Amino acid sequence: MSETPTVRKIHVPLGDRAYDILIGPGLIGSAAREIAARLTGRRMAVVTDENVAPLYLQPLMESLAQAGIEAVSAILPAGEKTKSFEHLVPVCETILGARIERNDAVIALGGGVIGDLTGFAAGIARRGSRFIQIPTSLLAQVDSSVGGKTGINSPHGKNLIGVFHQPDLVLADTDVLDTLSPREFRAGYAEVAKYGLIDKPDFFAWLEANWQAVFAGGAARIEAIALSCQAKADVVVADERENGRRALLNLGHTFGHALEAATAYDGTRLVHGEGVSIGMVLAHAFSARMNLASPDVTARVEAHLRTVGLPTRMSEIPGQLPPAEVLMDAIAQDKKVKGGKLTFILTRGLGEAFVADDVPTSAVLSFLAENHPDRAA
Amino acid sequence: MSETPTVRKIHVPLGDRAYDILIGPGLIGSAAREIAARLTGRRMAVVTDENVAPLYLQPLMESLAQAGIEAVSAILPAGEKTKSFEHLVPVCETILGARIERNDAVIALGGGVIGDLTGFAAGIARRGSRFIQIPTSLLAQVDSSVGGKTGINSPHGKNLIGVFHQPDLVLADTDVLDTLSPREFRAGYAEVAKYGLIDKPDFFAWLEANWQAVFAGGAARIEAIALSCQAKADVVVADERENGRRALLNLGHTFGHALEAATAYDGTRLVHGEGVSIGMVLAHAFSARMNLASPDVTARVEAHLRTVGLPTRMSEIPGQLPPAEVLMDAIAQDKKVKGGKLTFILTRGLGEAFVADDVPTSAVLSFLAENHPDRAA
């Protein structure tokens, strides 16, 4: 694997919705050049949040201005609550007010919340406007900025309102990762490890050997991000609208989402990537419990996630968790239950995940009860 | 053309988004049978307005209940103002609260406003839910219920926020047309005549000969609606996302929209179909003025629209119109102006409409000034 930290390009071949993902240092400063090479429009609307704006909005706006691009910007509150109609409406009006037309674009500068909300607004403004992702968290760079899922939350659940709207370009500036807190970086790393666990055991082994270099930055980090984006792009190209294979990307997410719901999305207790980390270990342990995979696989997965500093057990979540029955209800709300069975991502070994659509809820419930901290205590 | 008023079926072959349009009497009462033949789901959410609900909601809900379909309903205020985020949000929550899933559906029971709003909500709930149109106005039956354009209005303009979301089924129950006011029926008829003027001169001639039978109901009316739906479906299949040919459906709409804006969408002065009627005559007259078509064509078009009772001149709009410059501004807001040129649907003869993308705004402005009531008076 390459040692020089240059910009990597991944092409996502989705027919007339094909686009490039660029990964490397300094991409915010050269954003306008990359955009102008792909879009003829000269009007842009930039959407960001109040944490990201002080760091990166000015360099981006300057880059755009130098390229003769007239841009307006909107700065939203940071945090999951921003993914709501309340904030979507003014973003739509900003886009329409900027008279964004066919060859112009809407730019999301931020993490997953900003990317999801802005992508949705771009997807519905004039029934679909061009859209550029500039993800500023590791999680957004390796996961949410790629693949076209956009949306907001509803009182009925997360991401329940949205559209599939592919970006026209993704600029993953790896310099921005230096400003992330270690906890935030680790949370994103859980999604990186996930790609290995889905179907790339060699990548997982490489992460086990090279994770320190990935955390340190430089070529190994760019390599890990590029491989993650490539893995996600491959799945999205095979199944853009999640009729089948794309569900594999939910490995660890069914348990993880239930834990996020159980902690009321309180980021001081559990952030998304941490939920995914615990959820992936649970998914492997549950697969072992169902005699699908060896317990050794679970042990290996847990050991690596623990080594990088991620939580791997429910008992590590601060505060009280609701009982297993309540966690099970949260799972049943997230996934569709049909005749007492639900769809789950399970595994037959390291990097051998598959979509199981006939998992008995009773088995999940007793597994949750056995692993619940109240019982372990 | 057939004399027996049976149900006509038009298939819209849009690949994995293909659907049927059924046209004929009694379709609301047999809605559940048609739905159950196509969808396996047993949960539906019906959205309608307070004018339509007292007439048709109960028979529809009874039909669904008899087929074992569990349905909830939402009743919105009637009128264009309902096409707003304010009403979209509760409709989305109703759909999510009803736990509409992959094989269930959202049903729009109403005119264009209800169809556009409900289709948009269905398009974004769970990133796309199945959607059934039961249009209850002639305009919605021949135009807005077919083709997948959905959306709401913004302070920046009409229909600026939305998605392309094709229905899974359209049920055009022609019995409901008997309850329309003559004015509302005529307004819908303007869109019927439009299909003749775009590229079906024989259909226009048939309308000239048979319009009284179309207005009276029965087989001729079903025939006219079926032919209109077929014409629209053909255009949509050729150009679903309006990159080219679909723009022909805007014949008469550029002038028409400007007149609607100029009357502040006040339905007591001008309804959409009336604006289209005046706009179509203006589009033909402007084509003649540009030496593209004979003035005889304009005379023939105007004579027929006048015969059925539609307005054909700006001077027929009650109250004062803003000056030509303001109408021109409204056109420039609606269409994109590039270097003093705009895109317009013009014609070379009866049923020979084409997309002209180089019409000088100066020529449109002077044409508007010449035809303005202030000058004629």
mmCIF file with all atom_site columns, C-alpha atoms in Angstrom, chain A residues 85 88-89 92-94 96-99 101-103 116 120 123-128 148-151 153-156 159-164 241-244 332-338, chain B residues 85 88-89 92-94 96-99 101-103 116 120 123-128 148-151 153-156 159-164 241-244 332-338:
data_model
loop_
_atom_site.group_PDB
_atom_site.id
_atom_site.type_symbol
_atom_site.label_atom_id
_atom_site.label_alt_id
_atom_site.label_comp_id
_atom_site.label_asym_id
_atom_site.label_entity_id
_atom_site.label_seq_id
_atom_site.pdbx_PDB_ins_code
_atom_site.Cartn_x
_atom_site.Cartn_y
_atom_site.Cartn_z
_atom_site.occupancy
_atom_site.B_iso_or_equiv
_atom_site.pdbx_formal_charge
_atom_site.auth_seq_id
_atom_site.auth_comp_id
_atom_site.auth_asym_id
_atom_site.auth_atom_id
_atom_site.pdbx_PDB_model_num
ATOM 1  C CA . PHE A 1 85  ? -38.131 19.877  9.442   1.00 0.00 ? 85  PHE A CA 1
ATOM 2  C CA . LEU A 1 88  ? -34.790 21.797  6.703   1.00 0.00 ? 88  LEU A CA 1
ATOM 3  C CA . VAL A 1 89  ? -37.252 24.537  5.740   1.00 0.00 ? 89  VAL A CA 1
ATOM 4  C CA . CYS A 1 92  ? -34.511 24.932  1.332   1.00 0.00 ? 92  CYS A CA 1
ATOM 5  C CA . GLU A 1 93  ? -35.367 28.624  1.258   1.00 0.00 ? 93  GLU A CA 1
ATOM 6  C CA . THR A 1 94  ? -31.660 29.550  1.312   1.00 0.00 ? 94  THR A CA 1
ATOM 7  C CA . LEU A 1 96  ? -34.039 28.657  -3.617  1.00 0.00 ? 96  LEU A CA 1
ATOM 8  C CA . GLY A 1 97  ? -33.155 32.228  -2.646  1.00 0.00 ? 97  GLY A CA 1
ATOM 9  C CA . ALA A 1 98  ? -29.655 31.686  -4.035  1.00 0.00 ? 98  ALA A CA 1
ATOM 10 C CA . ARG A 1 99  ? -31.289 30.767  -7.378  1.00 0.00 ? 99  ARG A CA 1
ATOM 11 C CA . GLU A 1 101 ? -29.977 26.153  -11.075 1.00 0.00 ? 101 GLU A CA 1
ATOM 12 C CA . ARG A 1 102 ? -29.193 23.070  -13.121 1.00 0.00 ? 102 ARG A CA 1
ATOM 13 C CA . ASN A 1 103 ? -25.401 23.418  -13.196 1.00 0.00 ? 103 ASN A CA 1
ATOM 14 C CA . ASP A 1 116 ? -27.850 14.167  5.616   1.00 0.00 ? 116 ASP A CA 1
ATOM 15 C CA . PHE A 1 120 ? -32.139 16.056  1.540   1.00 0.00 ? 120 PHE A CA 1
ATOM 16 C CA . GLY A 1 123 ? -32.726 16.462  -3.295  1.00 0.00 ? 123 GLY A CA 1
ATOM 17 C CA . ILE A 1 124 ? -36.037 18.325  -3.035  1.00 0.00 ? 124 ILE A CA 1
ATOM 18 C CA . ALA A 1 125 ? -35.102 21.889  -4.084  1.00 0.00 ? 125 ALA A CA 1
ATOM 19 C CA . ARG A 1 126 ? -36.352 22.220  -7.670  1.00 0.00 ? 126 ARG A CA 1
ATOM 20 C CA . ARG A 1 127 ? -36.995 18.438  -7.502  1.00 0.00 ? 127 ARG A CA 1
ATOM 21 C CA . GLY A 1 128 ? -33.279 17.722  -7.309  1.00 0.00 ? 128 GLY A CA 1
ATOM 22 C CA . GLY A 1 148 ? -26.932 8.987   -1.496  1.00 0.00 ? 148 GLY A CA 1
ATOM 23 C CA . LYS A 1 149 ? -28.980 8.294   1.613   1.00 0.00 ? 149 LYS A CA 1
ATOM 24 C CA . THR A 1 150 ? -30.212 11.647  2.879   1.00 0.00 ? 150 THR A CA 1
ATOM 25 C CA . GLY A 1 151 ? -32.828 12.618  5.399   1.00 0.00 ? 151 GLY A CA 1
ATOM 26 C CA . ASN A 1 153 ? -35.455 12.382  11.859  1.00 0.00 ? 153 ASN A CA 1
ATOM 27 C CA . SER A 1 154 ? -39.107 12.107  12.812  1.00 0.00 ? 154 SER A CA 1
ATOM 28 C CA . PRO A 1 155 ? -40.686 11.677  16.244  1.00 0.00 ? 155 PRO A CA 1
ATOM 29 C CA . HIS A 1 156 ? -41.334 8.143   14.905  1.00 0.00 ? 156 HIS A CA 1
ATOM 30 C CA . ASN A 1 159 ? -33.852 8.988   9.210   1.00 0.00 ? 159 ASN A CA 1
ATOM 31 C CA . LEU A 1 160 ? -37.490 8.162   8.466   1.00 0.00 ? 160 LEU A CA 1
ATOM 32 C CA . ILE A 1 161 ? -37.972 11.123  6.124   1.00 0.00 ? 161 ILE A CA 1
ATOM 33 C CA . GLY A 1 162 ? -35.635 11.615  3.186   1.00 0.00 ? 162 GLY A CA 1
ATOM 34 C CA . VAL A 1 163 ? -34.686 10.736  -0.353  1.00 0.00 ? 163 VAL A CA 1
ATOM 35 C CA . PHE A 1 164 ? -31.998 8.877   -2.230  1.00 0.00 ? 164 PHE A CA 1
ATOM 36 C CA . ARG A 1 241 ? -31.914 1.460   -3.088  1.00 0.00 ? 241 ARG A CA 1
ATOM 37 C CA . GLU A 1 242 ? -31.278 -1.235  -0.512  1.00 0.00 ? 242 GLU A CA 1
ATOM 38 C CA . ASN A 1 243 ? -33.389 -4.020  -1.919  1.00 0.00 ? 243 ASN A CA 1
ATOM 39 C CA . GLY A 1 244 ? -30.836 -6.618  -0.828  1.00 0.00 ? 244 GLY A CA 1
ATOM 40 C CA . ALA A 1 332 ? -38.692 -4.141  16.431  1.00 0.00 ? 332 ALA A CA 1
ATOM 41 C CA . GLN A 1 333 ? -39.402 -0.438  15.720  1.00 0.00 ? 333 GLN A CA 1
ATOM 42 C CA . ASP A 1 334 ? -36.210 -0.076  13.682  1.00 0.00 ? 334 ASP A CA 1
ATOM 43 C CA . LYS A 1 335 ? -36.585 -3.299  11.683  1.00 0.00 ? 335 LYS A CA 1
ATOM 44 C CA . LYS A 1 336 ? -39.710 -4.867  10.289  1.00 0.00 ? 336 LYS A CA 1
ATOM 45 C CA . VAL A 1 337 ? -40.960 -7.856  12.226  1.00 0.00 ? 337 VAL A CA 1
ATOM 46 C CA . LYS A 1 338 ? -42.962 -10.378 10.209  1.00 0.00 ? 338 LYS A CA 1
ATOM 47 C CA . PHE B 1 85  ? -44.380 22.614  4.611   1.00 0.00 ? 85  PHE B CA 1
ATOM 48 C CA . LEU B 1 88  ? -46.595 18.434  4.619   1.00 0.00 ? 88  LEU B CA 1
ATOM 49 C CA . VAL B 1 89  ? -45.157 17.762  8.074   1.00 0.00 ? 89  VAL B CA 1
ATOM 50 C CA . CYS B 1 92  ? -45.593 12.724  6.859   1.00 0.00 ? 92  CYS B CA 1
ATOM 51 C CA . GLU B 1 93  ? -46.206 11.987  10.537  1.00 0.00 ? 93  GLU B CA 1
ATOM 52 C CA . THR B 1 94  ? -49.608 10.446  9.717   1.00 0.00 ? 94  THR B CA 1
ATOM 53 C CA . LEU B 1 96  ? -45.151 7.151   9.577   1.00 0.00 ? 96  LEU B CA 1
ATOM 54 C CA . GLY B 1 97  ? -47.603 6.761   12.452  1.00 0.00 ? 97  GLY B CA 1
ATOM 55 C CA . ALA B 1 98  ? -49.668 4.376   10.306  1.00 0.00 ? 98  ALA B CA 1
ATOM 56 C CA . ARG B 1 99  ? -46.510 2.233   9.930   1.00 0.00 ? 99  ARG B CA 1
ATOM 57 C CA . GLU B 1 101 ? -44.237 -0.324  4.922   1.00 0.00 ? 101 GLU B CA 1
ATOM 58 C CA . ARG B 1 102 ? -42.849 -1.636  1.659   1.00 0.00 ? 102 ARG B CA 1
ATOM 59 C CA . ASN B 1 103 ? -46.042 -3.179  0.285   1.00 0.00 ? 103 ASN B CA 1
ATOM 60 C CA . ASP B 1 116 ? -49.023 16.940  -5.359  1.00 0.00 ? 116 ASP B CA 1
ATOM 61 C CA . PHE B 1 120 ? -44.377 14.384  -2.099  1.00 0.00 ? 120 PHE B CA 1
ATOM 62 C CA . GLY B 1 123 ? -41.903 10.175  -1.861  1.00 0.00 ? 123 GLY B CA 1
ATOM 63 C CA . ILE B 1 124 ? -39.997 11.130  1.285   1.00 0.00 ? 124 ILE B CA 1
ATOM 64 C CA . ALA B 1 125 ? -41.596 8.921   3.958   1.00 0.00 ? 125 ALA B CA 1
ATOM 65 C CA . ARG B 1 126 ? -39.103 6.087   4.506   1.00 0.00 ? 126 ARG B CA 1
ATOM 66 C CA . ARG B 1 127 ? -37.274 7.467   1.443   1.00 0.00 ? 127 ARG B CA 1
ATOM 67 C CA . GLY B 1 128 ? -40.134 6.472   -0.818  1.00 0.00 ? 128 GLY B CA 1
ATOM 68 C CA . GLY B 1 148 ? -44.725 11.619  -10.975 1.00 0.00 ? 148 GLY B CA 1
ATOM 69 C CA . LYS B 1 149 ? -44.164 15.332  -10.447 1.00 0.00 ? 149 LYS B CA 1
ATOM 70 C CA . THR B 1 150 ? -44.941 16.020  -6.802  1.00 0.00 ? 150 THR B CA 1
ATOM 71 C CA . GLY B 1 151 ? -44.267 18.989  -4.558  1.00 0.00 ? 151 GLY B CA 1
ATOM 72 C CA . ASN B 1 153 ? -44.898 25.769  -3.060  1.00 0.00 ? 153 ASN B CA 1
ATOM 73 C CA . SER B 1 154 ? -42.235 28.046  -1.609  1.00 0.00 ? 154 SER B CA 1
ATOM 74 C CA . PRO B 1 155 ? -42.309 31.790  -1.005  1.00 0.00 ? 155 PRO B CA 1
ATOM 75 C CA . HIS B 1 156 ? -39.894 31.770  -3.990  1.00 0.00 ? 156 HIS B CA 1
ATOM 76 C CA . ASN B 1 159 ? -43.798 23.722  -7.031  1.00 0.00 ? 159 ASN B CA 1
ATOM 77 C CA . LEU B 1 160 ? -40.185 24.604  -6.221  1.00 0.00 ? 160 LEU B CA 1
ATOM 78 C CA . ILE B 1 161 ? -39.832 21.911  -3.549  1.00 0.00 ? 161 ILE B CA 1
ATOM 79 C CA . GLY B 1 162 ? -40.613 18.302  -4.374  1.00 0.00 ? 162 GLY B CA 1
ATOM 80 C CA . VAL B 1 163 ? -39.507 15.021  -5.881  1.00 0.00 ? 163 VAL B CA 1
ATOM 81 C CA . PHE B 1 164 ? -40.207 12.855  -8.889  1.00 0.00 ? 164 PHE B CA 1
ATOM 82 C CA . ARG B 1 241 ? -37.198 14.010  -15.661 1.00 0.00 ? 241 ARG B CA 1
ATOM 83 C CA . GLU B 1 242 ? -37.891 16.797  -18.152 1.00 0.00 ? 242 GLU B CA 1
ATOM 84 C CA . ASN B 1 243 ? -34.534 17.043  -19.834 1.00 0.00 ? 243 ASN B CA 1
ATOM 85 C CA . GLY B 1 244 ? -36.169 17.729  -23.181 1.00 0.00 ? 244 GLY B CA 1
ATOM 86 C CA . ALA B 1 332 ? -38.317 35.406  -16.153 1.00 0.00 ? 332 ALA B CA 1
ATOM 87 C CA . GLN B 1 333 ? -38.744 34.072  -12.596 1.00 0.00 ? 333 GLN B CA 1
ATOM 88 C CA . ASP B 1 334 ? -40.573 30.991  -13.832 1.00 0.00 ? 334 ASP B CA 1
ATOM 89 C CA . LYS B 1 335 ? -38.219 30.183  -16.715 1.00 0.00 ? 335 LYS B CA 1
ATOM 90 C CA . LYS B 1 336 ? -34.470 30.521  -16.869 1.00 0.00 ? 336 LYS B CA 1
ATOM 91 C CA . VAL B 1 337 ? -33.244 33.485  -18.850 1.00 0.00 ? 337 VAL B CA 1
ATOM 92 C CA . LYS B 1 338 ? -29.791 33.102  -20.374 1.00 0.00 ? 338 LYS B CA 1
#
